[in-house]
Coordinates of C-alpha atoms in Angstrom, one line a residue:
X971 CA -30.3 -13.4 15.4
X972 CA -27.9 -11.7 13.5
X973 CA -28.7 -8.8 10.1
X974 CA -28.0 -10.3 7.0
X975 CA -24.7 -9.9 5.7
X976 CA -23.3 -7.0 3.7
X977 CA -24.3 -7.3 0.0
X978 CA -27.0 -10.3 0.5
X979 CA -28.8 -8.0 -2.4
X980 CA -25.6 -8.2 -4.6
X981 CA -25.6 -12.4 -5.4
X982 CA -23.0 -11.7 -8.8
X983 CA -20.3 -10.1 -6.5
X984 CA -17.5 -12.3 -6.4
X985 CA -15.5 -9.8 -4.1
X986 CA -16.2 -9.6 0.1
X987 CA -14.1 -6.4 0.2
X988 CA -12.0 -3.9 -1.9
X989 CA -10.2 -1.7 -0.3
X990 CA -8.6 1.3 -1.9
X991 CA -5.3 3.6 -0.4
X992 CA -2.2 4.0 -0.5
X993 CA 0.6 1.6 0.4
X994 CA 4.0 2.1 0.9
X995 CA 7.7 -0.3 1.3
X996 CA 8.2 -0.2 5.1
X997 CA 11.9 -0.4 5.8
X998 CA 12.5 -1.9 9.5
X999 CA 14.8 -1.9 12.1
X1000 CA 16.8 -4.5 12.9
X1001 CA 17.8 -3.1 16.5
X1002 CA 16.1 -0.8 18.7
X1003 CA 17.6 2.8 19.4
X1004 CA 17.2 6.1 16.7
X1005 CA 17.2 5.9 12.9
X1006 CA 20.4 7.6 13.4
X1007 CA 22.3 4.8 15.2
X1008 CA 20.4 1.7 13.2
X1009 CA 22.9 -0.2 11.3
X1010 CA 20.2 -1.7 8.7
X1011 CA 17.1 -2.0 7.8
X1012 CA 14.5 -5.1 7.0
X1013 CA 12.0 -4.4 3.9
X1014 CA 8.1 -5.4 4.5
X1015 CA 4.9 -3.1 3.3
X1016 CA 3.0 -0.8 5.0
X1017 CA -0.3 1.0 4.5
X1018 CA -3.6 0.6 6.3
X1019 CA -6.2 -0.3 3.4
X1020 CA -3.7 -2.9 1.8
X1021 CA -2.9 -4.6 5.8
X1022 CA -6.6 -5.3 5.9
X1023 CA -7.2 -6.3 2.3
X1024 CA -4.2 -8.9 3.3
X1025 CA -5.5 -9.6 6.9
X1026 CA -9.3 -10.7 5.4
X1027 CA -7.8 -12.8 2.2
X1028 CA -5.5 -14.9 4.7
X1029 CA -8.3 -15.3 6.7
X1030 CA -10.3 -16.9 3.6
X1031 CA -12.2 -13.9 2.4
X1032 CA -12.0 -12.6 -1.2
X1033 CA -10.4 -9.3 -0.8
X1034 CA -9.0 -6.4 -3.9
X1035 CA -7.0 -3.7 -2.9
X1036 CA -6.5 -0.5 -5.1
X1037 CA -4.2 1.5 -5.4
X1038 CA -1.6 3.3 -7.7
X1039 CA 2.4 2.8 -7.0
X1040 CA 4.9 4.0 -9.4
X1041 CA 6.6 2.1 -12.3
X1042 CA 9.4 1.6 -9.9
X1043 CA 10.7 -1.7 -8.5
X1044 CA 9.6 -0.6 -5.3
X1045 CA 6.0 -1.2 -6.9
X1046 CA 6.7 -4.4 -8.3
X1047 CA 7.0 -5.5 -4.5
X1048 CA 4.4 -4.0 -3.7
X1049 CA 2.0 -5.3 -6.0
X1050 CA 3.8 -9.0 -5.9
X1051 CA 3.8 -9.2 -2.3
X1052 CA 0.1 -8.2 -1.2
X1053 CA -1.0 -10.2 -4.1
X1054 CA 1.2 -13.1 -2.4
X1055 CA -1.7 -12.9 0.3
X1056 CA -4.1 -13.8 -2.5
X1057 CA -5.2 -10.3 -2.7
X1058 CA -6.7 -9.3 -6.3
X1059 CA -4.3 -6.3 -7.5
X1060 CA -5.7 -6.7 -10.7
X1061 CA -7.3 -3.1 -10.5
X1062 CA -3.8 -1.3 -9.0
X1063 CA -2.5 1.5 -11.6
X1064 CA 1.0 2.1 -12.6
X1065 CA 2.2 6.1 -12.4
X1066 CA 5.6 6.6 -15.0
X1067 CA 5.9 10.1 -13.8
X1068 CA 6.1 9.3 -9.9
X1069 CA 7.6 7.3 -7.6
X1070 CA 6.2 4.6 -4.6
X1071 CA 5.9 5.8 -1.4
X1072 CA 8.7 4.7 0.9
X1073 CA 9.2 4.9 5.0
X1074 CA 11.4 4.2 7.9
X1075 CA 10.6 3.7 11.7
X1076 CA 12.0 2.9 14.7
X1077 CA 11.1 -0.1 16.1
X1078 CA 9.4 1.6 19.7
X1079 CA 6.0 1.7 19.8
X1080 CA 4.0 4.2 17.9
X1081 CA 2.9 6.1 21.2
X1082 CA 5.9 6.0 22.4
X1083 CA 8.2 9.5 23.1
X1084 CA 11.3 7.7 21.2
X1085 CA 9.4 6.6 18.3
X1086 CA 10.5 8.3 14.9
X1087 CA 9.4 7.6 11.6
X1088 CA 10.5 8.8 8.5
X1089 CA 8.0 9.4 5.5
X1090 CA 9.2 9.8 1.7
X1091 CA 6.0 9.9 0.2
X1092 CA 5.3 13.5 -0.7
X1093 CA 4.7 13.5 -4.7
X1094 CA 3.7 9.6 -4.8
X1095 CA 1.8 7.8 -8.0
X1096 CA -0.9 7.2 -4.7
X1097 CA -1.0 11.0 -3.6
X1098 CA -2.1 11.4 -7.3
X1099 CA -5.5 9.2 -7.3
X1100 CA -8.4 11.3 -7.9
X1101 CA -11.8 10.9 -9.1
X1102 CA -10.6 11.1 -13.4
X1103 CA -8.1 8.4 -12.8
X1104 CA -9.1 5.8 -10.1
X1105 CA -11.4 2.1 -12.0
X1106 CA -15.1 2.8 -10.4
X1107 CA -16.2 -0.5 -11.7
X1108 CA -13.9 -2.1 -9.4
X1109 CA -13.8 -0.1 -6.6
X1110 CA -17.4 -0.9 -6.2
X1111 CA -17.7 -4.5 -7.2
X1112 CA -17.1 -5.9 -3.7
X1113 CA -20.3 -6.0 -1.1
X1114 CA -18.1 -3.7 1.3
X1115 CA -15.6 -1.4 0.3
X1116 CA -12.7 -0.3 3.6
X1117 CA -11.5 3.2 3.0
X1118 CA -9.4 5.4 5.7
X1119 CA -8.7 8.9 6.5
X1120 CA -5.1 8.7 5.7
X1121 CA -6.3 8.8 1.7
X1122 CA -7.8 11.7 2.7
X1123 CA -5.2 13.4 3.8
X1124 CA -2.6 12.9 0.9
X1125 CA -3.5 15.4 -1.3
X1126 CA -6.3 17.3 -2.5
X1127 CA -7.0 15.2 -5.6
X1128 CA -7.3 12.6 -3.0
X1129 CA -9.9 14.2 -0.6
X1130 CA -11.7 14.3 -3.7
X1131 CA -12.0 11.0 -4.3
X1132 CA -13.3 10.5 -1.1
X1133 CA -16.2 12.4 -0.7
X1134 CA -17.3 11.0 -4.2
X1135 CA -16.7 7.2 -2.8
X1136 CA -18.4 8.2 -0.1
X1137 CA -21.7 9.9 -1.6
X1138 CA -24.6 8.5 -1.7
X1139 CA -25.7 6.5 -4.6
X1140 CA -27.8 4.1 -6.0
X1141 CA -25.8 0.4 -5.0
X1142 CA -23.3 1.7 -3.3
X1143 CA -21.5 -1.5 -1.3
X1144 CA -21.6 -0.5 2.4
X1145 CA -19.0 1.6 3.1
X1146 CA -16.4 1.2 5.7
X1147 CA -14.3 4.0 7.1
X1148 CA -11.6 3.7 9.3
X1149 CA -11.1 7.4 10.7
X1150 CA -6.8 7.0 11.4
X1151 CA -5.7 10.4 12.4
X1152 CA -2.2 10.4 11.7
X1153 CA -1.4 14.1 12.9
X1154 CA 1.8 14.5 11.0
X1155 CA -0.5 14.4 7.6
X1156 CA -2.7 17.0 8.7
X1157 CA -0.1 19.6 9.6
X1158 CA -1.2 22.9 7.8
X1159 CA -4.5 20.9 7.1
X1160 CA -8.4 20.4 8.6
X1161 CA -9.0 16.9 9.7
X1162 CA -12.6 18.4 10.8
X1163 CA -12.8 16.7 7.1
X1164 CA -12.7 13.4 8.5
X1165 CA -16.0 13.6 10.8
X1166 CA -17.5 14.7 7.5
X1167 CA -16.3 11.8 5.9
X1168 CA -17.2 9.3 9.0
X1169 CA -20.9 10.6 9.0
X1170 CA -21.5 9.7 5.2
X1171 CA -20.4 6.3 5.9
X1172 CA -22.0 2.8 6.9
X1173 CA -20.1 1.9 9.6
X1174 CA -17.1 4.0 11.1
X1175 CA -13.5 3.0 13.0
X1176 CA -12.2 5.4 15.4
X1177 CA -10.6 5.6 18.4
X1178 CA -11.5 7.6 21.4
X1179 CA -7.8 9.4 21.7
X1180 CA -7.8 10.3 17.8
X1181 CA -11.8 12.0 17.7
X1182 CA -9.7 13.8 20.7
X1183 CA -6.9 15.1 19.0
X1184 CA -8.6 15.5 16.2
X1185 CA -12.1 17.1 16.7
X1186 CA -11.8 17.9 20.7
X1187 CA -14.2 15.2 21.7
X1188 CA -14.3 13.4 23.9
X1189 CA -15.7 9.9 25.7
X1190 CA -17.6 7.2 23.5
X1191 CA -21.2 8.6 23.6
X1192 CA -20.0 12.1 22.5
X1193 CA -18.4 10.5 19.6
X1194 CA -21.6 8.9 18.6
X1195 CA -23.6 12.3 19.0
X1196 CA -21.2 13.6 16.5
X1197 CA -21.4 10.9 14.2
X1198 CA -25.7 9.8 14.4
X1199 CA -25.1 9.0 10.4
X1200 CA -23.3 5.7 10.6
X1201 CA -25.4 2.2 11.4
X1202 CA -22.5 0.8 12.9
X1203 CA -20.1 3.1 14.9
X1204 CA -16.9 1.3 16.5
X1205 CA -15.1 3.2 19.2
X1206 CA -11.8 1.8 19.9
X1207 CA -10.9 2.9 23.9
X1208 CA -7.2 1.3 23.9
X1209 CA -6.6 -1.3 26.9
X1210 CA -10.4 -0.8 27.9
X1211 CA -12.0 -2.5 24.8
X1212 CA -14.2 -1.2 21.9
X1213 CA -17.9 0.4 21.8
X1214 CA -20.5 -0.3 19.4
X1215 CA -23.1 1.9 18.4
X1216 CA -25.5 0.2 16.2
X1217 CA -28.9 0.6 14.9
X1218 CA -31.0 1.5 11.8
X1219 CA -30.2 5.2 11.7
X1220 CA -33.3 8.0 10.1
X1221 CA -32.5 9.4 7.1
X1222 CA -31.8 9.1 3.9
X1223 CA -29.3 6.0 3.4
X1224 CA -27.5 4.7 0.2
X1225 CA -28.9 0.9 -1.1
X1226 CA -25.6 -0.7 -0.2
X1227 CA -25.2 -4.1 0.7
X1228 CA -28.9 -5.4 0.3
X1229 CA -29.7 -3.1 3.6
X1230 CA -26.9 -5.4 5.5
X1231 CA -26.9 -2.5 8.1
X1232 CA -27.0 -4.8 11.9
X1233 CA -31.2 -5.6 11.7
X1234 CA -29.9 -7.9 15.0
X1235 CA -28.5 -4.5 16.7
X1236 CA -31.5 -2.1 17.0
X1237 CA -34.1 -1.0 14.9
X1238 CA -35.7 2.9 14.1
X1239 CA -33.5 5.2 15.2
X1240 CA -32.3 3.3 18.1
X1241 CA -28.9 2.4 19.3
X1242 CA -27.9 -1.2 20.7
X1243 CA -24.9 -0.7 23.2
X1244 CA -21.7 -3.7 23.1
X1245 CA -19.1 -3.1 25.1
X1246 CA -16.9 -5.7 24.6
X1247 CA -13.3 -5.5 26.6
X1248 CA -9.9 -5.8 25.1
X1249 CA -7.5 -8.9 25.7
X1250 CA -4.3 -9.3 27.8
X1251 CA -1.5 -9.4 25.2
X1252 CA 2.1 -9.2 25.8
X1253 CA 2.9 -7.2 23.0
X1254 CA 5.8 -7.3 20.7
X1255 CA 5.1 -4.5 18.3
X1256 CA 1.8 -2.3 18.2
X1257 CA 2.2 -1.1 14.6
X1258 CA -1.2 -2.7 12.2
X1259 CA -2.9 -3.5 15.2
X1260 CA -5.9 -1.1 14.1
X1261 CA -5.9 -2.3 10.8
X1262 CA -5.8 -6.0 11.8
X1263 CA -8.9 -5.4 14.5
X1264 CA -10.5 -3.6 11.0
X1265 CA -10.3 -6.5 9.3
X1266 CA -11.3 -9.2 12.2
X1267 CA -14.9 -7.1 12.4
X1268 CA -15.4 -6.9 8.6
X1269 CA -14.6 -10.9 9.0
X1270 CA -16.6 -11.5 11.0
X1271 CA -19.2 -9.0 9.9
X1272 CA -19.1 -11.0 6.4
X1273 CA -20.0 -14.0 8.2
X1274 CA -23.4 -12.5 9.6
X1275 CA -22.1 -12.7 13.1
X1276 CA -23.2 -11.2 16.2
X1277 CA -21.9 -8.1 17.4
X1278 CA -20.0 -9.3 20.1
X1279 CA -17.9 -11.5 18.2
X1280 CA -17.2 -9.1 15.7
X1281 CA -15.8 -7.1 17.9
X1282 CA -13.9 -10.0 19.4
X1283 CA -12.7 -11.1 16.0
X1284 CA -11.3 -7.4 15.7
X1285 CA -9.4 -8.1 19.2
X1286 CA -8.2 -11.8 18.1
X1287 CA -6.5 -10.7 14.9
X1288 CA -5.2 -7.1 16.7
X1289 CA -3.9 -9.4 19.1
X1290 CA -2.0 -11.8 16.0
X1291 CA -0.1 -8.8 14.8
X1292 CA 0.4 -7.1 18.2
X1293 CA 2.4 -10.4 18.9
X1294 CA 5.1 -10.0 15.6
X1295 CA 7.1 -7.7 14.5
X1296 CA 5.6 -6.1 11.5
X1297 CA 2.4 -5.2 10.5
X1298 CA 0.6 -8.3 9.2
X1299 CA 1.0 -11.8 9.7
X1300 CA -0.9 -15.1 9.3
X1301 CA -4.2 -14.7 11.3
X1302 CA -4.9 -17.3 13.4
X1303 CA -7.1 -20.4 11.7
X1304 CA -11.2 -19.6 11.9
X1305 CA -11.9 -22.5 14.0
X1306 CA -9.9 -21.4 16.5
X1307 CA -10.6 -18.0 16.6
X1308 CA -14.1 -19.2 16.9
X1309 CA -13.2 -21.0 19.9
X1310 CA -11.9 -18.1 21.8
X1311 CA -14.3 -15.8 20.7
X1312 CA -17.4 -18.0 22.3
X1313 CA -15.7 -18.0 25.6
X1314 CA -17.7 -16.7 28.3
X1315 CA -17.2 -13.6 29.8
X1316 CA -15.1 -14.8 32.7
X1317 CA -13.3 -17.0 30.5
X1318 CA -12.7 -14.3 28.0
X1319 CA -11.1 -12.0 30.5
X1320 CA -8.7 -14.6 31.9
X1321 CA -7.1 -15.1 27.9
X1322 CA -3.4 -14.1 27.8
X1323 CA -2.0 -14.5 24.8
X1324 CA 2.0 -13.9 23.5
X1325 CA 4.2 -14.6 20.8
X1326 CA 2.9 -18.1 19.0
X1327 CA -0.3 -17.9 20.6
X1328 CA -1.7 -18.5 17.0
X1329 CA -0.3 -21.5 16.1
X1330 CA -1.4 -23.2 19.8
X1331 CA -3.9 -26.1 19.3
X1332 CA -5.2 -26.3 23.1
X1333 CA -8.5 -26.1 24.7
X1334 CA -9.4 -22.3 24.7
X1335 CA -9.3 -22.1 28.5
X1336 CA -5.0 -23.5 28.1
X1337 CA -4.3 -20.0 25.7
X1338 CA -1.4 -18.6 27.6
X1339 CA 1.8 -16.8 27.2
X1340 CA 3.8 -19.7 25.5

């Protein structure tokens, strides 16, 4: 049977998650080739706390995401546009004196030699949060709050704030972190910060190439001997699937969530081991992928589910955005998803799924490249 899920201790709080970070207007392509040769540009937000925070209130979850954006009309859209997901940006903080962060990208994938992407973020109202200015009552209302490693690396003010989110305290909300390396921040900079970051969390998002780049290690169960700290430890290994670590780790531990850490997935200092593999998907654009697999584990995490599924709720909603364009887009409906992610194993493997695959209302087994 399943833990008990996050906050169970915390009946009053009338938020699932907040998550707090910077978001930015994306401004994309409309034809491949480089920013140089690109005619024109489509406008649609970007930033990896505010994707999930949309991702888990379309999928019926009350999310909050915080922030600060500048008194710009570039932050009205912001704000009017993630609150359009029925996200609560009640707690999001105007900066007069600075501007919202803006970017551009080609429209190859992220991995990809061609890709470019240009960042005008440096000075932003976000790269100013720090622990004098950001609302701690509402940061911490929700029974999980999602941070990332891109915060982190913004500015100084901004590491900060991180290590005190991240500290130990009496009813803390479990704390997620997703680890996102993004190299091109850290230039000049340590992301050994990161790891310190990931161990004084609850449960942790990385994947195997980015603890590579960023901390030389390598494989899954070197990852976890790095990081014993977190209950829950998600490896993400790309086309192979995700790894789970989980378990009641020794120590010291905040009293976040009611003690929601996965009871189900091991107990004392032992790990439980879920391997779950990745889905076929014939994909369109890979950019929000990781934030939308984020947000189908906290889902489903929320829900009390077992860890398999969560991990398969993280594939299904990767594999909604990984089929569009941009970076978020209607999940598809619980039911569903629920459907696909009780398949057996054999059945499970055989899923292909493309563009519309959300919107199909077939027998799980008929899923198919439309």
């Amino acid at each position: 049977m399943p833990g008990p899920a996050p906050g169970t201790a915390h009946a009053a709080t009338t938020t699932d998650v907040v998550c707090l970070g910077e978001s930015m207007v994306t401004f994309l392509p409309s034809q491949p080739g480089r920013l140089a040769d690109v005619p024109s540009f489509g406008r649609g937000i970007g930033g990896a706390e505010s994707n999930v925070a949309c991702a888990l209130a379309a999928a019926g979850h009350r999310a909050a995401w915080v922030g600060r954006v500048g008194a710009d009309g570039f932050g009205d859209h912001l704000v009017e546009t993630i609150a359009g997901y029925g996200v609560d940006t009640s707690a999001v903080r105007r900066d007069p004196g600075r501007p919202t962060g803006i970017y551009f990208r080609t429209a190859t994938d992220r991995g990809a030699g061609a890709h470019e992407v240009a960042y005008y973020r440096a000075g932003s109202a976000a790269s100013a949060m720090s622990p004098s200015n950001v609302p701690y009552g509402e940061v911490f209302a929700g029974r999980i709050l999602h941070l990332s490693g891109i915060t982190a690396a913004l500015s100084g003010d901004c590491l900060a704030l991180l290590r005190e989110l991240t500290a130990e305290r009496p009813g803390r909300p479990l704390v997620s972190f997703d680890v996102n390396h993004r190299p091109h921040l850290w230039r000049g900079g340590d992301a050994s910060v990161l790891l310190e970051l990931a161990r004084r969390s609850d449960l942790v998002f990385v994947g195997e190439d980015e603890a590579e780049e960023a901390w030389g290690i390598e494989g899954a169960e070197a990852i976890r001997a790095a990081l014993p700290e977190p209950s829950v430890l998600v490896v993400k290994r790309g086309s192979a699937g995700a790894t789970v670590f989980s378990g009641l780790r020794p120590g010291p531990r905040s009293s976040n969530a009611g003690g929601a850490e996965d009871a189900a997935a091991g107990t004392g200092s032992g790990d439980t081991v879920t391997h779950v593999p990745a889905l076929h998907v014939d994909v369109v654009a890979a950019v929000g992928a990781g934030d939308a697999f984020a947000a189908g584990f906290l889902s489903a995490t929320l829900r009390g589910l077992p860890v398999r599924d969560r991990v398969r709720h993280g594939h299904l909603m990767a594999a909604a955005v990984l089929t569009v364009p941009g970076d978020l887009t209607e999940p598809p409906a619980r039911d569903h998803a629920d459907r696909l992610a009780a398949l057996d194993d054999g059945a499970w493997g055989r899923l292909r799924l493309g563009p519309g695959w959300t919107a199909v209302d077939r027998a799980p087994e008929e899923v198919r490249t439309p």
